[in-house]
Structure formats: structure tokens, C-alpha cells
Amino acid sequence: MTEAGEGAAGRKAAVRWSKALATGLLGLAGLLAAGPAPAVHKLDPDTVTSAAQPAPVLYAAGLHAVRPHQLPAYRGPADPGGVVQAPAPEDAAAWAPLALPRHEARDPVRAAAADRPLVVDWLRIDHVVPAGAPGPLALYLPRVVGSAVQVIAHDGSQWRLRWDGTDQWREQWNRPVLVDLGPAPPPGSRLTLAVGLIHYDGAETRVARIWIGPRAELAERAGSRHVLQQVAPPVGSLTFLSLGLFALLFWLGRRREQAYLLFFGSSLVWALRNLHYYVDMPQDRVAYDWFWWMTNASLSWVMVLVYLFALRFDARRAPWLERGLLGFVALMSVLAMPWEASPVRTLVQLHLINALVGAVVLLRLSWMAWTGGSREFRVITASLWLTEVFGVHDLLLVSGGVSPESIYLLPYASYVLFLAFLYAVQVRYSMAIREVERVNSGLEARLAAREEELRANHERLRVVEREQALLLERQRLMRDMHDGLGSTLMSSLVLVEQGRLDAPAVADLLRECVDDLRLVIDSLEPIGHDLVTLLASLRHRLGRRLESAGLDMQWEVQDLPPLPWLAPPDALQVLRIVQEVLTNVLKHAQARRIRLATTLQDSTVQVLIEDDGVGFDTGRSAPGRGLRHLSQRATRLGGGLLIDSAPGQGTRVALDLPLQRGMPA
């Protein structure tokens, strides 16, 4: 049989130290464990309880007998209904009254004996069936610690086995016993039962009060306790571990946040610590002892990891405290190892030391939390105090200071820590969101200021560019008027003063000056880089002069794509080239027809001017200054000028202009 968790060493000190802290939890534990308030009866074989729907009877007392037996009789479960090989005593004198719940302390002398025998503590109940008992009956025992359990019934002649739990002795400490007693006997009948607690002589044992009543109601009570003792702990552990895995993933992305790594470690060790609440114990004795060492020592590791996690939520660091906690948990893990010479041999001693150290550390954390700690640090510290109270309650439950009918509360601390961690993460997330919003607001304000500054700079730049454009345009006009109109006027003035020009010649010179001035004005018109519009303005201005000279103007212009480079200076050059060609036709060609056409050829736009005049021999005649100027202007525009003529066949002038031009000429 097991001795893990048994022993009286430190029990009295634990009870005196921790009873005050756990008083407030007794009501909670009783509420979780008991359900509706039962009727409590002391054993009275002559008493009959009758009711239309009788409640289960709670026996707070019974008859007790102790009988030594040999181990082979209890190595395995027996067949229900069979004759008990080592029954309870038949002699009434062997029985003595006993109050329940019962706690038998460990006897160090008897427990240390090398050949100590197995004994059976028989608890006898004489149940009188009440009137109106509905359906089959059952026996319900909330908790048995330190013993294997058998339930036997007396059939009037001998004891017969009703339930054998000797194969569950390792897990019996946390599993309720529910025994089906079969159909209810007639009202007033006496049902004699005995519960056998099989254990080594001198071992510590605890047994709760015994219920006998309708099977359906007691099965519901047993099911509720099963949920509280065996279902809720793994759910809490898995929930805690799931959140720990989430914290681990978060830490992998932000290695500086050690709090999340510590929380993952806490959740992992917590899952190991709670294994004994819901898994079957190892059958091998050595493995069994080391399993209990793992679950008990891991409680110290959980405590230290959770405290280190809490310290990460405070800006003030306490390296001496952290090093002390790590040293403490390493020392306790070694001292609690399942060796014969280990100084910490009982669960009570280990829990008592953890509770004392935890209380001291929590006092330090509380001082830090309430003297400048953050909100999340205060909440985590408060949750750790609640966990400490849960641990003290369980210490009292292990040491006998609390009724064995209570439940272990420490597994539920995982829910408390889970909520505290969620709150801390929520606070940090909210703070991060507010910080991001604050930074974004500042960035938006700075961006708005920068945009306003850029807008003002852009407006100033536009003013400067507009002034510069006006200045450049003014300079261009001055240059064009100086080179064209101004030069013509000056040369005409000199000739007139010398008397070398007659009136018709002066009129021609003045007409040329007016045409050049109009060209400058036409080049300033907004044409949107459209060559056709530019040529149309020239046609409109020269149309009457051509008609008065007897020339038929054939306009064969097609739509052309815009020329991005066709700014006013370049537009003026195009106008001068075309006007110069038309002027030459008027003066020298003796033509009757002029054809002006435009075509698009790949990446080139061509302006074609043809006449049917007298022409000239391009091979024999050297080009004059006017033709050279036309070619130079076309070259500056990035294009070319081609002249084709022959005597008697007219003249053909082709001006090629590029669609795109990299750099201005």
C-alpha cells in the first residue's frame, strides 16, 4: 500500500500555522463537495426514517473493528457477491462506536517496522430502510485516503462482497466510491454493511462520512464530485497549457519579453504537477515513488516560475530575490527525492515549506505592487495570494486540518492565473494600442505640419517658376524682336536715310516687320503642343495675302499627335520656316497653286509645301543665305529640311519634325 503523502511530521505545525488562512475556504469546499444539505444521523439500529421521498442518509458515526490479515488475501479484486475470505468480525463485542469523518494519524514506530502487517479497519453501518424508498439503493463514500476499500454486506448468515477496490488503492485518495446495493428491501428492514479500509499497520488514513440512499441521487452527487476532482483539473491544466503555448509563440517573435517564456514554463510545469489528480499511478514501486516526487517537487517549480513571471511586470528588478528563488527550488528538488536519507519525506513537510516561502515572497511582491506597481502587476499579485490560500487549504486537507469531504482547490488556481494573465496581456495590449494611437496622432500632426510646409514651399516655388517663366519669355521676346524685327527696322532705317529705298521698297520692309511681329504673337498662343493648330493660325493670317497674289491655297492637313516639345520658342521657329517658304513662293516662284500637307511617318511628322512655279536647278544654284537659315532652324528643332526643285516643275519643301525629342536644341 502507498505511504506517499502520509506521515505526521510537521502536521501539527502546519495546522497551527495555516488554519486561520483556510477558514474562509471551508464553506466553499463544502459547497463544492456536498451539494444539498443532508440529514445527519448517528447510528441507531432501532431508528427508522420514513418519508414519501426520503433523502439519502448521512452517517456521521458507525461501529469500528480492526482485524489483522495477511497480504495474499488482498492482492487483487474479488468477485462481487462472493463469500468474503477475511470478513468483518461476527462478534458484537468486537465492535466499538466511531465518529466520522475519521483521521488516523501515522504511528512512526509501527510504520517503521520491517514486517508490519496489513490491517483492515471495518466500519459497520446498520441502515434501516425508510418507508417509500424509491428504486435501488447505493452507498456513497466521498473520499478515502491511505487505504484500499472493500464494501461487504451481511445476508443474515455470513458476509458477502458487494464491491472491491483493492486494485485502485493508488488512486483511491482522489476518487469517490459509489457502490450499487441493489433493490431496496422492504421499509423497516435492516441493511447491515461494512466498509473495509485495508492498509499497512501504522499508516495514516482518512475517511469521509458515509451516505446510503437512492442510487440515482447518490450517483448524481458522485458524478459532481468526479467532475470537480478528475475533470475540472485537466481542463484547467490544458487551458493553462494552451495559453502557455500561445505565450511561447509570442516570445519566439519577441525574445526580449521574458515574461511570456516564464509563463509558458509555468503552464508546462503546472500540467506535470496536476497529473496525479486524473491519471493512473505507475504500478512499479520505484516508478510510483518518482512519479510522486515529480508532481510534488514541481509545485515548488510552479511557485518560483510564477513569481518570476510576476516580477517581469514591474520595472524594479530584484535579482537577489530571483537568484534566491532559483536556489530554493533546486535545493527542495534534491531534498525531496525519494531516497531513504532524504530529509523531506512527506508531502506535508514539502507543502509547509512551500507555503512559508511563498508567503514571504508574496509579502515582498505586495509591497512592490502597492508602492508604484502597475495595474497588471497588482492583479497578478492578488491572484498569487488567492493561489497561496488555495495551497494552504490543500495543506490542511492533506494534514487533517480540513475534513476529507472537501476537495483540493490548488488545481483551480490555474483558472485564476489564466484570468490574471489574460488581464495582464489585455492591459499591455491596450497600452500598446494607446501608445500606437498616440504615436500615430503625433505623426499625423507632424505630417500635417510638413504637408502645410510643403504646400507653402510649393506655392512659393510656383510663384518663382511663374516669375522665371515670365522672365525667360520676356528675354526670348526681346531676343527674337532684336534679331528679327529690330534688325530689319535698323537696316531699313539706314537704307532710308541713305536714300537707297523707294516707297514700294520701304512698304515691303515694313510689311515684313509686321509679319515677323505677328509670328511672335502667334507663337505665344496656347496651342497645347498641337502642330495643326499652329499651322492653322498661320494660314488664317496669310490667307488673304495669298489670295490677293492670285495663289490657290490647298490645305491638306490631317490630325497629328501632340508634340510634347512644341513650346513657344520652338513654335516660333516652325512658323518662321513655313512663313519663309511661303514668302519665297510669293516673291520668286510665279506660281498659281500652293499645297500645304501634313503626314505622320513612324516617329516623324512631315510638313510638305509644294508649288507649281518656275522652280530652279538645285544642282547648279548654290543655296542662298535664306535657305541655309531654314536648314539651320530645322536642325535646331531636331528635324531636317529637304528641298526638291527643277526648272519649270515647281518646288517641293519637306520639313521633318520628331514626335519625341530628348533634349531641346
PDB file of N, CA and C in Angstrom, residues 8-75:
ATOM      1  N   ALA A   8       3.155  12.063   9.815  1.00  0.00           N
ATOM      2  CA  ALA A   8       2.701  13.068  10.761  1.00  0.00           C
ATOM      3  C   ALA A   8       3.705  14.179  10.959  1.00  0.00           C
ATOM      4  N   ALA A   9       4.919  14.043  10.382  1.00  0.00           N
ATOM      5  CA  ALA A   9       5.952  15.037  10.661  1.00  0.00           C
ATOM      6  C   ALA A   9       5.525  16.396  10.141  1.00  0.00           C
ATOM      7  N   GLY A  10       5.537  17.360  10.957  1.00  0.00           N
ATOM      8  CA  GLY A  10       5.162  18.726  10.596  1.00  0.00           C
ATOM      9  C   GLY A  10       3.686  18.965  10.554  1.00  0.00           C
ATOM     10  N   ARG A  11       2.828  17.936  10.859  1.00  0.00           N
ATOM     11  CA  ARG A  11       1.386  18.101  10.717  1.00  0.00           C
ATOM     12  C   ARG A  11       0.830  19.127  11.690  1.00  0.00           C
ATOM     13  N   LYS A  12       1.224  19.016  12.947  1.00  0.00           N
ATOM     14  CA  LYS A  12       0.685  19.919  13.956  1.00  0.00           C
ATOM     15  C   LYS A  12       1.109  21.362  13.686  1.00  0.00           C
ATOM     16  N   ALA A  13       2.362  21.527  13.282  1.00  0.00           N
ATOM     17  CA  ALA A  13       2.823  22.884  12.969  1.00  0.00           C
ATOM     18  C   ALA A  13       2.074  23.454  11.773  1.00  0.00           C
ATOM     19  N   ALA A  14       1.815  22.602  10.769  1.00  0.00           N
ATOM     20  CA  ALA A  14       1.086  23.070   9.589  1.00  0.00           C
ATOM     21  C   ALA A  14      -0.322  23.487   9.956  1.00  0.00           C
ATOM     22  N   VAL A  15      -0.959  22.705  10.821  1.00  0.00           N
ATOM     23  CA  VAL A  15      -2.331  23.033  11.217  1.00  0.00           C
ATOM     24  C   VAL A  15      -2.364  24.353  11.964  1.00  0.00           C
ATOM     25  N   ARG A  16      -1.458  24.531  12.915  1.00  0.00           N
ATOM     26  CA  ARG A  16      -1.457  25.761  13.706  1.00  0.00           C
ATOM     27  C   ARG A  16      -1.160  26.976  12.831  1.00  0.00           C
ATOM     28  N   TRP A  17      -0.216  26.812  11.889  1.00  0.00           N
ATOM     29  CA  TRP A  17       0.197  27.960  11.076  1.00  0.00           C
ATOM     30  C   TRP A  17      -0.833  28.373  10.040  1.00  0.00           C
ATOM     31  N   SER A  18      -1.531  27.382   9.448  1.00  0.00           N
ATOM     32  CA  SER A  18      -2.341  27.680   8.271  1.00  0.00           C
ATOM     33  C   SER A  18      -3.832  27.626   8.489  1.00  0.00           C
ATOM     34  N   LYS A  19      -4.309  27.241   9.675  1.00  0.00           N
ATOM     35  CA  LYS A  19      -5.737  27.059   9.858  1.00  0.00           C
ATOM     36  C   LYS A  19      -6.487  28.382   9.692  1.00  0.00           C
ATOM     37  N   ALA A  20      -5.870  29.448  10.178  1.00  0.00           N
ATOM     38  CA  ALA A  20      -6.541  30.738  10.102  1.00  0.00           C
ATOM     39  C   ALA A  20      -6.721  31.187   8.661  1.00  0.00           C
ATOM     40  N   LEU A  21      -5.710  30.917   7.805  1.00  0.00           N
ATOM     41  CA  LEU A  21      -5.811  31.343   6.411  1.00  0.00           C
ATOM     42  C   LEU A  21      -6.866  30.569   5.642  1.00  0.00           C
ATOM     43  N   ALA A  22      -7.117  29.322   6.039  1.00  0.00           N
ATOM     44  CA  ALA A  22      -8.023  28.467   5.264  1.00  0.00           C
ATOM     45  C   ALA A  22      -9.449  28.497   5.772  1.00  0.00           C
ATOM     46  N   THR A  23      -9.731  29.214   6.862  1.00  0.00           N
ATOM     47  CA  THR A  23     -11.083  29.186   7.425  1.00  0.00           C
ATOM     48  C   THR A  23     -12.114  29.650   6.402  1.00  0.00           C
ATOM     49  N   GLY A  24     -11.780  30.702   5.661  1.00  0.00           N
ATOM     50  CA  GLY A  24     -12.739  31.223   4.697  1.00  0.00           C
ATOM     51  C   GLY A  24     -13.002  30.307   3.537  1.00  0.00           C
ATOM     52  N   LEU A  25     -12.147  29.304   3.321  1.00  0.00           N
ATOM     53  CA  LEU A  25     -12.336  28.391   2.196  1.00  0.00           C
ATOM     54  C   LEU A  25     -13.150  27.154   2.549  1.00  0.00           C
ATOM     55  N   LEU A  26     -13.396  26.928   3.824  1.00  0.00           N
ATOM     56  CA  LEU A  26     -14.101  25.706   4.211  1.00  0.00           C
ATOM     57  C   LEU A  26     -15.525  25.700   3.665  1.00  0.00           C
ATOM     58  N   GLY A  27     -16.175  26.863   3.744  1.00  0.00           N
ATOM     59  CA  GLY A  27     -17.540  26.917   3.214  1.00  0.00           C
ATOM     60  C   GLY A  27     -17.566  26.647   1.733  1.00  0.00           C
ATOM     61  N   LEU A  28     -16.595  27.234   0.976  1.00  0.00           N
ATOM     62  CA  LEU A  28     -16.522  26.982  -0.469  1.00  0.00           C
ATOM     63  C   LEU A  28     -16.273  25.518  -0.769  1.00  0.00           C
ATOM     64  N   ALA A  29     -15.344  24.913  -0.052  1.00  0.00           N
ATOM     65  CA  ALA A  29     -15.050  23.499  -0.294  1.00  0.00           C
ATOM     66  C   ALA A  29     -16.250  22.629   0.018  1.00  0.00           C
ATOM     67  N   GLY A  30     -16.950  22.927   1.130  1.00  0.00           N
ATOM     68  CA  GLY A  30     -18.127  22.123   1.461  1.00  0.00           C
ATOM     69  C   GLY A  30     -19.219  22.274   0.437  1.00  0.00           C
ATOM     70  N   LEU A  31     -19.403  23.510  -0.063  1.00  0.00           N
ATOM     71  CA  LEU A  31     -20.423  23.733  -1.082  1.00  0.00           C
ATOM     72  C   LEU A  31     -20.108  22.976  -2.362  1.00  0.00           C
ATOM     73  N   LEU A  32     -18.829  22.979  -2.774  1.00  0.00           N
ATOM     74  CA  LEU A  32     -18.446  22.264  -3.987  1.00  0.00           C
ATOM     75  C   LEU A  32     -18.590  20.760  -3.844  1.00  0.00           C
ATOM     76  N   ALA A  33     -18.344  20.268  -2.636  1.00  0.00           N
ATOM     77  CA  ALA A  33     -18.277  18.820  -2.462  1.00  0.00           C
ATOM     78  C   ALA A  33     -19.599  18.181  -2.109  1.00  0.00           C
ATOM     79  N   ALA A  34     -20.470  18.872  -1.369  1.00  0.00           N
ATOM     80  CA  ALA A  34     -21.593  18.190  -0.743  1.00  0.00           C
ATOM     81  C   ALA A  34     -22.875  18.269  -1.533  1.00  0.00           C
ATOM     82  N   GLY A  35     -23.142  19.376  -2.180  1.00  0.00           N
ATOM     83  CA  GLY A  35     -24.437  19.521  -2.823  1.00  0.00           C
ATOM     84  C   GLY A  35     -25.481  19.929  -1.801  1.00  0.00           C
ATOM     85  N   PRO A  36     -26.751  19.460  -1.916  1.00  0.00           N
ATOM     86  CA  PRO A  36     -27.796  19.836  -0.973  1.00  0.00           C
ATOM     87  C   PRO A  36     -27.456  19.367   0.438  1.00  0.00           C
ATOM     88  N   ALA A  37     -27.877  20.137   1.436  1.00  0.00           N
ATOM     89  CA  ALA A  37     -27.572  19.806   2.833  1.00  0.00           C
ATOM     90  C   ALA A  37     -28.274  18.514   3.226  1.00  0.00           C
ATOM     91  N   PRO A  38     -27.523  17.506   3.720  1.00  0.00           N
ATOM     92  CA  PRO A  38     -28.122  16.210   4.070  1.00  0.00           C
ATOM     93  C   PRO A  38     -28.617  16.195   5.509  1.00  0.00           C
ATOM     94  N   ALA A  39     -29.405  15.161   5.808  1.00  0.00           N
ATOM     95  CA  ALA A  39     -29.770  14.881   7.201  1.00  0.00           C
ATOM     96  C   ALA A  39     -28.677  14.026   7.817  1.00  0.00           C
ATOM     97  N   VAL A  40     -28.155  14.421   8.988  1.00  0.00           N
ATOM     98  CA  VAL A  40     -27.049  13.733   9.646  1.00  0.00           C
ATOM     99  C   VAL A  40     -27.608  12.852  10.751  1.00  0.00           C
ATOM    100  N   HIS A  41     -27.200  11.567  10.739  1.00  0.00           N
ATOM    101  CA  HIS A  41     -27.691  10.599  11.723  1.00  0.00           C
ATOM    102  C   HIS A  41     -26.523   9.920  12.393  1.00  0.00           C
ATOM    103  N   LYS A  42     -26.621   9.709  13.688  1.00  0.00           N
ATOM    104  CA  LYS A  42     -25.734   8.771  14.371  1.00  0.00           C
ATOM    105  C   LYS A  42     -26.380   7.403  14.326  1.00  0.00           C
ATOM    106  N   LEU A  43     -25.522   6.414  14.419  1.00  0.00           N
ATOM    107  CA  LEU A  43     -26.010   5.048  14.266  1.00  0.00           C
ATOM    108  C   LEU A  43     -26.996   4.692  15.372  1.00  0.00           C
ATOM    109  N   ASP A  44     -28.177   4.290  14.967  1.00  0.00           N
ATOM    110  CA  ASP A  44     -29.186   3.796  15.913  1.00  0.00           C
ATOM    111  C   ASP A  44     -29.949   2.705  15.190  1.00  0.00           C
ATOM    112  N   PRO A  45     -29.650   1.449  15.479  1.00  0.00           N
ATOM    113  CA  PRO A  45     -30.274   0.347  14.729  1.00  0.00           C
ATOM    114  C   PRO A  45     -31.778   0.319  14.841  1.00  0.00           C
ATOM    115  N   ASP A  46     -32.355   0.942  15.830  1.00  0.00           N
ATOM    116  CA  ASP A  46     -33.801   0.879  16.010  1.00  0.00           C
ATOM    117  C   ASP A  46     -34.519   2.068  15.392  1.00  0.00           C
ATOM    118  N   THR A  47     -33.772   2.991  14.795  1.00  0.00           N
ATOM    119  CA  THR A  47     -34.400   4.183  14.232  1.00  0.00           C
ATOM    120  C   THR A  47     -34.791   3.923  12.784  1.00  0.00           C
ATOM    121  N   VAL A  48     -35.991   4.334  12.413  1.00  0.00           N
ATOM    122  CA  VAL A  48     -36.483   4.195  11.043  1.00  0.00           C
ATOM    123  C   VAL A  48     -36.881   5.582  10.552  1.00  0.00           C
ATOM    124  N   THR A  49     -36.307   5.970   9.425  1.00  0.00           N
ATOM    125  CA  THR A  49     -36.657   7.258   8.831  1.00  0.00           C
ATOM    126  C   THR A  49     -37.649   7.004   7.717  1.00  0.00           C
ATOM    127  N   SER A  50     -38.798   7.654   7.772  1.00  0.00           N
ATOM    128  CA  SER A  50     -39.838   7.439   6.766  1.00  0.00           C
ATOM    129  C   SER A  50     -40.222   8.771   6.163  1.00  0.00           C
ATOM    130  N   ALA A  51     -40.421   8.747   4.871  1.00  0.00           N
ATOM    131  CA  ALA A  51     -40.868   9.929   4.135  1.00  0.00           C
ATOM    132  C   ALA A  51     -41.359   9.465   2.790  1.00  0.00           C
ATOM    133  N   ALA A  52     -42.148  10.315   2.162  1.00  0.00           N
ATOM    134  CA  ALA A  52     -42.658   9.933   0.847  1.00  0.00           C
ATOM    135  C   ALA A  52     -41.499   9.783  -0.145  1.00  0.00           C
ATOM    136  N   GLN A  53     -40.561  10.716  -0.121  1.00  0.00           N
ATOM    137  CA  GLN A  53     -39.362  10.634  -0.951  1.00  0.00           C
ATOM    138  C   GLN A  53     -38.167  10.843  -0.031  1.00  0.00           C
ATOM    139  N   PRO A  54     -37.697   9.826   0.659  1.00  0.00           N
ATOM    140  CA  PRO A  54     -36.644  10.005   1.661  1.00  0.00           C
ATOM    141  C   PRO A  54     -35.332  10.424   1.014  1.00  0.00           C
ATOM    142  N   ALA A  55     -34.630  11.344   1.703  1.00  0.00           N
ATOM    143  CA  ALA A  55     -33.309  11.773   1.259  1.00  0.00           C
ATOM    144  C   ALA A  55     -32.277  10.738   1.664  1.00  0.00           C
ATOM    145  N   PRO A  56     -31.105  10.751   1.023  1.00  0.00           N
ATOM    146  CA  PRO A  56     -30.043   9.842   1.457  1.00  0.00           C
ATOM    147  C   PRO A  56     -29.663  10.109   2.915  1.00  0.00           C
ATOM    148  N   VAL A  57     -29.288   9.058   3.587  1.00  0.00           N
ATOM    149  CA  VAL A  57     -28.917   9.159   4.996  1.00  0.00           C
ATOM    150  C   VAL A  57     -27.407   9.323   5.081  1.00  0.00           C
ATOM    151  N   LEU A  58     -26.977  10.355   5.813  1.00  0.00           N
ATOM    152  CA  LEU A  58     -25.559  10.612   6.018  1.00  0.00           C
ATOM    153  C   LEU A  58     -25.163  10.105   7.399  1.00  0.00           C
ATOM    154  N   TYR A  59     -24.266   9.136   7.430  1.00  0.00           N
ATOM    155  CA  TYR A  59     -23.837   8.542   8.694  1.00  0.00           C
ATOM    156  C   TYR A  59     -22.556   9.230   9.161  1.00  0.00           C
ATOM    157  N   ALA A  60     -22.701   9.940  10.287  1.00  0.00           N
ATOM    158  CA  ALA A  60     -21.560  10.606  10.906  1.00  0.00           C
ATOM    159  C   ALA A  60     -20.944   9.752  12.006  1.00  0.00           C
ATOM    160  N   ALA A  61     -21.414   8.524  12.170  1.00  0.00           N
ATOM    161  CA  ALA A  61     -20.863   7.607  13.175  1.00  0.00           C
ATOM    162  C   ALA A  61     -21.160   6.190  12.739  1.00  0.00           C
ATOM    163  N   GLY A  62     -20.405   5.244  13.270  1.00  0.00           N
ATOM    164  CA  GLY A  62     -20.628   3.844  12.958  1.00  0.00           C
ATOM    165  C   GLY A  62     -19.936   2.979  13.982  1.00  0.00           C
ATOM    166  N   LEU A  63     -19.849   1.684  13.682  1.00  0.00           N
ATOM    167  CA  LEU A  63     -19.142   0.746  14.550  1.00  0.00           C
ATOM    168  C   LEU A  63     -17.823   0.379  13.904  1.00  0.00           C
ATOM    169  N   HIS A  64     -16.785   0.308  14.692  1.00  0.00           N
ATOM    170  CA  HIS A  64     -15.436   0.137  14.185  1.00  0.00           C
ATOM    171  C   HIS A  64     -14.814  -1.122  14.755  1.00  0.00           C
ATOM    172  N   ALA A  65     -14.157  -1.879  13.907  1.00  0.00           N
ATOM    173  CA  ALA A  65     -13.403  -3.050  14.352  1.00  0.00           C
ATOM    174  C   ALA A  65     -12.146  -3.157  13.521  1.00  0.00           C
ATOM    175  N   VAL A  66     -11.047  -3.583  14.134  1.00  0.00           N
ATOM    176  CA  VAL A  66      -9.765  -3.740  13.450  1.00  0.00           C
ATOM    177  C   VAL A  66      -9.389  -5.205  13.476  1.00  0.00           C
ATOM    178  N   ARG A  67      -8.986  -5.716  12.333  1.00  0.00           N
ATOM    179  CA  ARG A  67      -8.643  -7.130  12.254  1.00  0.00           C
ATOM    180  C   ARG A  67      -7.423  -7.293  11.359  1.00  0.00           C
ATOM    181  N   PRO A  68      -6.331  -7.873  11.847  1.00  0.00           N
ATOM    182  CA  PRO A  68      -5.142  -8.072  11.005  1.00  0.00           C
ATOM    183  C   PRO A  68      -5.354  -9.202  10.007  1.00  0.00           C
ATOM    184  N   HIS A  69      -4.790  -9.058   8.835  1.00  0.00           N
ATOM    185  CA  HIS A  69      -4.892 -10.084   7.792  1.00  0.00           C
ATOM    186  C   HIS A  69      -3.572 -10.163   7.048  1.00  0.00           C
ATOM    187  N   GLN A  70      -3.418 -11.242   6.332  1.00  0.00           N
ATOM    188  CA  GLN A  70      -2.217 -11.436   5.540  1.00  0.00           C
ATOM    189  C   GLN A  70      -2.390 -10.802   4.155  1.00  0.00           C
ATOM    190  N   LEU A  71      -1.295 -10.367   3.579  1.00  0.00           N
ATOM    191  CA  LEU A  71      -1.324  -9.682   2.284  1.00  0.00           C
ATOM    192  C   LEU A  71      -1.941 -10.500   1.156  1.00  0.00           C
ATOM    193  N   PRO A  72      -1.709 -11.805   1.061  1.00  0.00           N
ATOM    194  CA  PRO A  72      -2.259 -12.530  -0.095  1.00  0.00           C
ATOM    195  C   PRO A  72      -3.770 -12.421  -0.217  1.00  0.00           C
ATOM    196  N   ALA A  73      -4.478 -12.157   0.856  1.00  0.00           N
ATOM    197  CA  ALA A  73      -5.937 -12.077   0.771  1.00  0.00           C
ATOM    198  C   ALA A  73      -6.392 -10.829   0.042  1.00  0.00           C
ATOM    199  N   TYR A  74      -5.493  -9.850  -0.198  1.00  0.00           N
ATOM    200  CA  TYR A  74      -5.945  -8.577  -0.771  1.00  0.00           C
ATOM    201  C   TYR A  74      -5.090  -8.130  -1.953  1.00  0.00           C
ATOM    202  N   ARG A  75      -4.532  -9.065  -2.647  1.00  0.00           N
ATOM    203  CA  ARG A  75      -3.687  -8.706  -3.777  1.00  0.00           C
ATOM    204  C   ARG A  75      -4.492  -8.308  -5.008  1.00  0.00           C
TER     205      ARG A  75
END
